[in-house]
CSV table of C-alpha atoms and ligand atoms in Angstrom, one decimal:
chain,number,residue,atom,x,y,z
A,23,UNK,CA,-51.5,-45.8,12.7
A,24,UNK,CA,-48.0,-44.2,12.7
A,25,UNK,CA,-47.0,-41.1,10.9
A,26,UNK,CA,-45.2,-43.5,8.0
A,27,UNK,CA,-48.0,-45.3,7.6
A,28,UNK,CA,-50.4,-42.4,7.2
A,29,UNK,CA,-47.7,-41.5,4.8
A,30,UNK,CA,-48.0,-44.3,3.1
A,31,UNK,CA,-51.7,-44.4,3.2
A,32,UNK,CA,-51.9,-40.8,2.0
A,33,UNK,CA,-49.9,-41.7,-1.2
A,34,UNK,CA,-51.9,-44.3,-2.2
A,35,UNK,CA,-54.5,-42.5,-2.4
A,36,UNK,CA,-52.8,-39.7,-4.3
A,37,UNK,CA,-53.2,-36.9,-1.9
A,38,UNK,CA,-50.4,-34.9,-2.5
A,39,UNK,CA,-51.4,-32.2,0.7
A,40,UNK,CA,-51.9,-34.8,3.4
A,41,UNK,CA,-48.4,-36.2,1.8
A,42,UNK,CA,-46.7,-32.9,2.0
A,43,UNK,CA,-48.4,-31.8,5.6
A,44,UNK,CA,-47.5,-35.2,7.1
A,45,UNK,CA,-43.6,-35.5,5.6
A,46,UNK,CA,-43.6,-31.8,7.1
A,47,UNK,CA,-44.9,-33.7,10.7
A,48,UNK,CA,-42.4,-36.2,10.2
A,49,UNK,CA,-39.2,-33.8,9.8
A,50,UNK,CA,-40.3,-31.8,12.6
A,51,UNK,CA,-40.6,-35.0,14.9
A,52,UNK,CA,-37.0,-35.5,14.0
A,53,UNK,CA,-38.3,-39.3,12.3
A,54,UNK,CA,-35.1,-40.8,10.4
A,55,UNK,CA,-35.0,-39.1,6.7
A,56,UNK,CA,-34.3,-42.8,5.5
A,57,UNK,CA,-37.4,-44.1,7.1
A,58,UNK,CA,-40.1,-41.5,5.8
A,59,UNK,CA,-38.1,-42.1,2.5
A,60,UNK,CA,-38.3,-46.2,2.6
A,61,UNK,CA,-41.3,-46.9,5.1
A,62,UNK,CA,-43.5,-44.4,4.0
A,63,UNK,CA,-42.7,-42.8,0.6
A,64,UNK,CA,-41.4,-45.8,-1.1
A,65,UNK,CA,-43.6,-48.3,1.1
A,66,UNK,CA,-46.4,-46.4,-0.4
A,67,UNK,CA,-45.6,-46.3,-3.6
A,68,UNK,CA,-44.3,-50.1,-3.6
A,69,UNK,CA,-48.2,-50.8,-2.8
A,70,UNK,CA,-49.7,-48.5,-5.9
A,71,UNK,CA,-47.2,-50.7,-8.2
A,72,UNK,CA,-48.6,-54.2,-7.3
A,73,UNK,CA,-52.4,-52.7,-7.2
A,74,UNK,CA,-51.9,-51.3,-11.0
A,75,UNK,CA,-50.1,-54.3,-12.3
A,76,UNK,CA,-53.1,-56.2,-10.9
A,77,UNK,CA,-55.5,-54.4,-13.0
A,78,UNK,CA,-56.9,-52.3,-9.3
A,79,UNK,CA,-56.2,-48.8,-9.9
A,80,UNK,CA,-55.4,-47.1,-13.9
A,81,UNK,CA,-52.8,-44.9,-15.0
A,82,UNK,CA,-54.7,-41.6,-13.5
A,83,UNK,CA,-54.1,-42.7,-10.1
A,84,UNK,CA,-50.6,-43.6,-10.3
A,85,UNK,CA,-49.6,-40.3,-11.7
A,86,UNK,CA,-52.2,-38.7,-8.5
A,87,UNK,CA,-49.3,-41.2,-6.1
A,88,UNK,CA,-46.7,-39.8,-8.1
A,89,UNK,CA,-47.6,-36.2,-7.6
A,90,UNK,CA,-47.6,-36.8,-4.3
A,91,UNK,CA,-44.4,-39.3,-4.1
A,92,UNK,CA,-43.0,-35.6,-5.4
A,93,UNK,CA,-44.4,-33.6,-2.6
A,94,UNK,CA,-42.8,-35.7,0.2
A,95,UNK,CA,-39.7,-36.3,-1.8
A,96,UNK,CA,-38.9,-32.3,-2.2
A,97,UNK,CA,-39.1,-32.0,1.7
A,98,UNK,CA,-36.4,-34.3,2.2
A,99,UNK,CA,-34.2,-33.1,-0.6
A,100,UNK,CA,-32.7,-30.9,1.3
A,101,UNK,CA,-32.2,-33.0,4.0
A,102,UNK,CA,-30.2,-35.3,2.0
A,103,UNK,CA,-27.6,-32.7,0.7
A,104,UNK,CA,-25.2,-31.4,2.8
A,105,UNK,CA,-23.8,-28.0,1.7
A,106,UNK,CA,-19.9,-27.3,1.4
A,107,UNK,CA,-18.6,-30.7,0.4
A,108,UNK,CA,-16.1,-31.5,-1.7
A,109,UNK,CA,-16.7,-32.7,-5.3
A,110,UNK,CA,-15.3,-35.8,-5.5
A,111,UNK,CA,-16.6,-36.7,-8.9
A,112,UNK,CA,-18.8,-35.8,-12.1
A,113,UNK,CA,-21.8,-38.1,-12.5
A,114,UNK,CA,-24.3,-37.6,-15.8
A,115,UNK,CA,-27.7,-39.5,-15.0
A,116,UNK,CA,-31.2,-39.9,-16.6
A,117,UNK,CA,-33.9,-42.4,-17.3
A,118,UNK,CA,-33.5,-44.0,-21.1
A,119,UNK,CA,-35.0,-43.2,-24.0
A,120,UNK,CA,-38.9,-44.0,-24.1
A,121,UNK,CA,-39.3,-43.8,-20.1
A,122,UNK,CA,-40.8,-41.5,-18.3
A,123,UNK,CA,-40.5,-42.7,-14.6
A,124,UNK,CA,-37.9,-40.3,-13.0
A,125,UNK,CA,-38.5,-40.9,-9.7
A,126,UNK,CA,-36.0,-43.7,-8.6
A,127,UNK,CA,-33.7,-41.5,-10.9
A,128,UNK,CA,-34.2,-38.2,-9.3
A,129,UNK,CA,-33.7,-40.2,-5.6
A,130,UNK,CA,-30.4,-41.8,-6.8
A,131,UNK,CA,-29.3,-38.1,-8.1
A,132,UNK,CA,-30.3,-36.6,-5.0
A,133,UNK,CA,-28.3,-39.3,-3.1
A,134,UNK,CA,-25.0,-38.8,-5.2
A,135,UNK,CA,-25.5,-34.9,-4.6
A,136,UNK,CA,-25.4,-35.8,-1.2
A,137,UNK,CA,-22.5,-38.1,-1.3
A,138,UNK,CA,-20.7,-34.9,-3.0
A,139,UNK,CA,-20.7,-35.8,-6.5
A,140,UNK,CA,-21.4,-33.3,-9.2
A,141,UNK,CA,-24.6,-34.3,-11.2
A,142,UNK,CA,-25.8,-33.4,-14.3
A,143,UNK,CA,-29.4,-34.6,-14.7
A,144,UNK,CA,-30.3,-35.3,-17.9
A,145,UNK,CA,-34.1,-35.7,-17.1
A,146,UNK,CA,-36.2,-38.6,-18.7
A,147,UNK,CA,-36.5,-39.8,-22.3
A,148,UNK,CA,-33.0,-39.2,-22.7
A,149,UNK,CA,-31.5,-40.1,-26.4
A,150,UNK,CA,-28.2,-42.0,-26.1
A,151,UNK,CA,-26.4,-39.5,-28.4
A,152,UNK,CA,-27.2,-37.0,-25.5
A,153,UNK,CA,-25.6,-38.9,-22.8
A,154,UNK,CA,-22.4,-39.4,-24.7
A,155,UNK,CA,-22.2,-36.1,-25.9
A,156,UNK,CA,-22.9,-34.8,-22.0
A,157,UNK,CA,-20.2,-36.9,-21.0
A,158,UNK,CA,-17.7,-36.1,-23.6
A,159,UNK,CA,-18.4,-32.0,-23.4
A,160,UNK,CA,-18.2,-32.4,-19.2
A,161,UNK,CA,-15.5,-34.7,-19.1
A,162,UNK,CA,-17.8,-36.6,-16.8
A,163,UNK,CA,-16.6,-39.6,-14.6
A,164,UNK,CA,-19.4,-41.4,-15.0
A,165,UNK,CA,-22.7,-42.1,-16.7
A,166,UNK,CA,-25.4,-43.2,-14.6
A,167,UNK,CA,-28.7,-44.7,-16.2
A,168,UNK,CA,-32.0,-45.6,-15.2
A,169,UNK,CA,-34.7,-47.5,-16.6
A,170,UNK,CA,-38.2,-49.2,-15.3
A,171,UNK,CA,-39.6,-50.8,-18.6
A,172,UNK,CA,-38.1,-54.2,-19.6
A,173,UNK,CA,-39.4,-52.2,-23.7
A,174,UNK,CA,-36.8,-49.5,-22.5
A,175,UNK,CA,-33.8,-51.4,-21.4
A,176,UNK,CA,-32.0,-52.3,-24.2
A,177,UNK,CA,-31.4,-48.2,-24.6
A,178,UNK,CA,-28.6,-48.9,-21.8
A,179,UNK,CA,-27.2,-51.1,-24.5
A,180,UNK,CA,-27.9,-48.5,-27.0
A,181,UNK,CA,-25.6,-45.7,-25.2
A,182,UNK,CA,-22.6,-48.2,-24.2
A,183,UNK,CA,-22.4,-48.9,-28.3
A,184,UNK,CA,-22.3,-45.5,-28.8
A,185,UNK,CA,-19.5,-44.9,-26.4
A,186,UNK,CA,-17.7,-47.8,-27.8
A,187,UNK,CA,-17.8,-45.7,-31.3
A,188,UNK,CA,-17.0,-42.4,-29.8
A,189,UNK,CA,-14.4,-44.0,-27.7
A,190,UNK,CA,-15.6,-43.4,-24.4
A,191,UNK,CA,-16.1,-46.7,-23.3
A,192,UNK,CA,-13.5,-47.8,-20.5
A,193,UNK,CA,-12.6,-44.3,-19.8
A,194,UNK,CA,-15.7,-43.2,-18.4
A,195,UNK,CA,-18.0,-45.7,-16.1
A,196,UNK,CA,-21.5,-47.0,-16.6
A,197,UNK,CA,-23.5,-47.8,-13.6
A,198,UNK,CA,-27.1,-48.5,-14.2
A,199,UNK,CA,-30.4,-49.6,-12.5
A,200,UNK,CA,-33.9,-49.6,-12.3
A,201,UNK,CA,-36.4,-52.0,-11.6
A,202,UNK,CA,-35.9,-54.7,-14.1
A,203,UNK,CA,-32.6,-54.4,-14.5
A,204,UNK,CA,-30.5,-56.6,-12.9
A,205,UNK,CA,-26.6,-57.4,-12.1
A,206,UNK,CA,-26.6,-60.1,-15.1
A,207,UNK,CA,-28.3,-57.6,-17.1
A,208,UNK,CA,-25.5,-55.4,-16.4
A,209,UNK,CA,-22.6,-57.9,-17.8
A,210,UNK,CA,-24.0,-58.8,-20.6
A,211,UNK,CA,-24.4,-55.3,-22.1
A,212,UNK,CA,-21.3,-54.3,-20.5
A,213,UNK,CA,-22.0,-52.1,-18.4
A,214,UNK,CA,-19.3,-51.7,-15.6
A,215,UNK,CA,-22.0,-51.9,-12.6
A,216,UNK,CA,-25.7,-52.5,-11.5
A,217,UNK,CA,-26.6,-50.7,-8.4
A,218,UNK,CA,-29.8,-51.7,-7.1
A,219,UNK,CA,-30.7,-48.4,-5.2
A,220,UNK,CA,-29.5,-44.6,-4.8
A,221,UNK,CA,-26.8,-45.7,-1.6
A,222,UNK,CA,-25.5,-48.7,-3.3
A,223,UNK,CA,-25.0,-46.4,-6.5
A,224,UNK,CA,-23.4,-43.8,-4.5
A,225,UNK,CA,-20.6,-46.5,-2.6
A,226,UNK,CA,-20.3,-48.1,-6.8
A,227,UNK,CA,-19.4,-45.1,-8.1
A,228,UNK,CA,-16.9,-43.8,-4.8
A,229,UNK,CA,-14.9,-47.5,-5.4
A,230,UNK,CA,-15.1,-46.6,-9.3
A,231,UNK,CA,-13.6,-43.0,-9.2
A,232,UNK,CA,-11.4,-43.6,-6.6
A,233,UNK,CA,-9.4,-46.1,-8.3
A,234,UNK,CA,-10.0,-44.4,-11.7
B,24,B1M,CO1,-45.2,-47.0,-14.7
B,24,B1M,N1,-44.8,-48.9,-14.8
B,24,B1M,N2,-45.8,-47.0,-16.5
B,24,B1M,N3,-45.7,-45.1,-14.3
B,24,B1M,N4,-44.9,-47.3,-12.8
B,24,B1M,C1,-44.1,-49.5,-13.6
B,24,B1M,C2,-42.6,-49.4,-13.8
B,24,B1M,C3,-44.6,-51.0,-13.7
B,24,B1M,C4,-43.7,-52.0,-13.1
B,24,B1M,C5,-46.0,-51.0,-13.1
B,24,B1M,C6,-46.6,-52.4,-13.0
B,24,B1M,O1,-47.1,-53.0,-14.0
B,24,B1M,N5,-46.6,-53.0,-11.8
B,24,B1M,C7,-44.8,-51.2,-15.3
B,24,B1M,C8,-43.6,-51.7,-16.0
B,24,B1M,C9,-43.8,-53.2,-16.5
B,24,B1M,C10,-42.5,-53.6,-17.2
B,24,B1M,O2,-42.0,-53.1,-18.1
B,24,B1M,N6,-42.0,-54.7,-16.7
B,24,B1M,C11,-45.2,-49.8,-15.7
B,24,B1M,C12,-45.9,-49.4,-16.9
B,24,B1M,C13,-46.4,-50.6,-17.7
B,24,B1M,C14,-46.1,-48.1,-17.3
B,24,B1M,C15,-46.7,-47.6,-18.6
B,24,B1M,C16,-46.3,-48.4,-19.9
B,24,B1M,C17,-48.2,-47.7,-18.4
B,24,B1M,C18,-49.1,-47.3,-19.6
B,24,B1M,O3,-48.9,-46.3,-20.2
B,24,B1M,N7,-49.9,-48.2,-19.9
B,24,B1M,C19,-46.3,-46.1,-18.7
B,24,B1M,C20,-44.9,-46.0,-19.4
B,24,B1M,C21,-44.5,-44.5,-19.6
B,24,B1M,C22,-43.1,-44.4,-20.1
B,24,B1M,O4,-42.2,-44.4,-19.4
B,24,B1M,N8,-43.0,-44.3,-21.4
B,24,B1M,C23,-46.1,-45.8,-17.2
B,24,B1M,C24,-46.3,-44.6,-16.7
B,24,B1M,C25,-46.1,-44.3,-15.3
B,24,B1M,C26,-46.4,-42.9,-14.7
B,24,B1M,C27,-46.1,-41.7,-15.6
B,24,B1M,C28,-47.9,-42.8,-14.4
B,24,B1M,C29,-45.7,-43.0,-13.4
B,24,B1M,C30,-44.2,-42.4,-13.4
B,24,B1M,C31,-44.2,-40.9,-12.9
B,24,B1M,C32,-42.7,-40.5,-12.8
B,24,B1M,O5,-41.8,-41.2,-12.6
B,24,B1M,N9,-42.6,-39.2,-12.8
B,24,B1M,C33,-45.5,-44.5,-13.2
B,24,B1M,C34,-45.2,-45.1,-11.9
B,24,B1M,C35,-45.1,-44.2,-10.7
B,24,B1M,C36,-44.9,-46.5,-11.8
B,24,B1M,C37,-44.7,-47.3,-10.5
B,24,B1M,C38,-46.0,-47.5,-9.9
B,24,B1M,C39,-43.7,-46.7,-9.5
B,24,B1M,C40,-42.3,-46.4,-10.0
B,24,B1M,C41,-41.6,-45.6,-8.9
B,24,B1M,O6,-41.5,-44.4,-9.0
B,24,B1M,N10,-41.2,-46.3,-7.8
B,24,B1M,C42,-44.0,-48.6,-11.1
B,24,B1M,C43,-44.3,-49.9,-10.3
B,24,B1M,C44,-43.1,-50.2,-9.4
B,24,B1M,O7,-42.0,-49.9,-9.7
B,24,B1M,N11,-43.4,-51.0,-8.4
B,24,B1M,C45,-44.4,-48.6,-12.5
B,24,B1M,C46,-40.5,-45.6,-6.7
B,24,B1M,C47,-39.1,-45.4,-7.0
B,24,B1M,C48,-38.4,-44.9,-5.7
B,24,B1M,O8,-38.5,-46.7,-7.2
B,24,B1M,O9,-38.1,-46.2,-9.7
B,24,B1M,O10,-37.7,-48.6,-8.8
B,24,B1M,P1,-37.7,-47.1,-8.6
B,24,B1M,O11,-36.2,-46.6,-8.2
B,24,B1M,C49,-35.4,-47.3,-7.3
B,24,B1M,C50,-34.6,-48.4,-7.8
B,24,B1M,O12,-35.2,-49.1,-8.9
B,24,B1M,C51,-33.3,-47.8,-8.0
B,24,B1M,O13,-33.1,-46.9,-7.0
B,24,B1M,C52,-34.4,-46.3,-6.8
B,24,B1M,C53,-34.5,-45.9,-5.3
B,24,B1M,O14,-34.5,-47.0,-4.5
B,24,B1M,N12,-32.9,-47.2,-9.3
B,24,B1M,C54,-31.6,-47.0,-9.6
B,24,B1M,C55,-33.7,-46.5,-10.2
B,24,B1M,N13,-32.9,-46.0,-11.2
B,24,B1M,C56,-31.6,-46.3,-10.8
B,24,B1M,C57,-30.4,-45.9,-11.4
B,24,B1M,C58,-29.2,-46.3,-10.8
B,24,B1M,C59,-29.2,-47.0,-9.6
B,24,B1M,C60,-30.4,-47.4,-9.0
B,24,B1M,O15,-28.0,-46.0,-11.3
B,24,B1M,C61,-27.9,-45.0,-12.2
């Protein structure tokens, strides 16, 4: 088995040590941050998704492969910033009202960082009044949202109403994202972009704000 495979092996199963040790392994045998990220991390997780939504493994054990999603993922955070670069725009993110999953959220942050944006991360759960009112208060470029429940999606919806009212809406962009959400999704709310993972958000938003 290869070292992205045990990685992957060892987050499905939850074990947030073997995770950290093994991501540790990885770094050290200078292994491409991208691949530990997509063919072990994500690879793992990808595998804990289709087992719960078959009804295999219950809630417990996807927060256990969570946990330990978390304890690779803060290895290569680092990794993924570089220090001293430029700002070259102000991003707000976070994951809708009513959802919880921040972990494609906190990667698509972390790429942005790394891209040089400023990011203010909102968390999870985040009401649409406090997005706007980020935005406004920051004089952000951009609001970036993320969702991973179709029962959450329509908050994107929610927060580009509210800009409309608070006159926000044109003046700063909307990219958003997530698992169900998708490019048609995107146009009919009116949103001005769907970006289907953290490097495709970061070259959306650098053709946004460098026409803006
Ligand atoms: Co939940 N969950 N979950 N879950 N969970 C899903 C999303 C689900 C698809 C599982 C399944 O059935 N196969 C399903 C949703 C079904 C649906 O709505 N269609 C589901 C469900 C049902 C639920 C609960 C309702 C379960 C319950 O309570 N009965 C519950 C809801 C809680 C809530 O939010 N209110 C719930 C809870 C949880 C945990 C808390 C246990 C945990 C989250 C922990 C955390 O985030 N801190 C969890 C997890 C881990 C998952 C799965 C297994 C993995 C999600 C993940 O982190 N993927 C997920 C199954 C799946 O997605 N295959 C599932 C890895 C991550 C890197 O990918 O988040 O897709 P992702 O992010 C990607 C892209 O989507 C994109 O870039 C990222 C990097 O590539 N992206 C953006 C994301 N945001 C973006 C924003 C952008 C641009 C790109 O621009 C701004």
């Amino acid at each position: 088995m290869s070292i992205l495979e045990e990685i992957s092996s060892e987050l499905q199963t939850g074990n947030h040590e073997a995770v950290g040790r093994l991501t540790s392994q990885a770094i050290e045998d200078k292994v491409a941050v991208r691949s530990i990220l997509d063919d072990g991390l994500i690879a793992g997780m990808s595998v804990v998704g289709g087992k719960f939504k078959k009804h295999q493994i219950f809630l417990p054990h996807v927060l256990l492969a969570a946990r330990a999603m978390y304890a690779g993922m803060d290895l290569l955070k680092p990794l993924m910033i570089k220090n001293d670069i430029k700002t070259i725009g102000k991003v707000v993110i976070g994951s809708v009202k009513g959802d919880l999953h921040d972990i494609g959220k906190n990667l698509v942050g972390i790429m942005l960082k790394g891209a040089g944006f400023d990011v203010i991360d909102l968390g999870s759960d985040v009401l649409p009044e406090k997005f706007v009112e980020t935005a406004k208060s920051e004089n952000a470029d951009a609001i970036g949202m993320s969702a991973l429940l179709t029962t959450t999606m329509s908050g994107m919806k929610d927060v580009i109403d509210l800009m409309k009212t608070e006159g926000l809406y044109g003046k700063v962009k909307v990219v958003i994202g997530g698992a169900p959400v998708t490019k048609e999704f995107a146009e009919e709310i009116g949103a001005d972009s769907y970006a289907f993972d953290g490097i495709n958000a970061v070259e959306t938003l650098k053709s946004f704000i460098g026409t803006k």
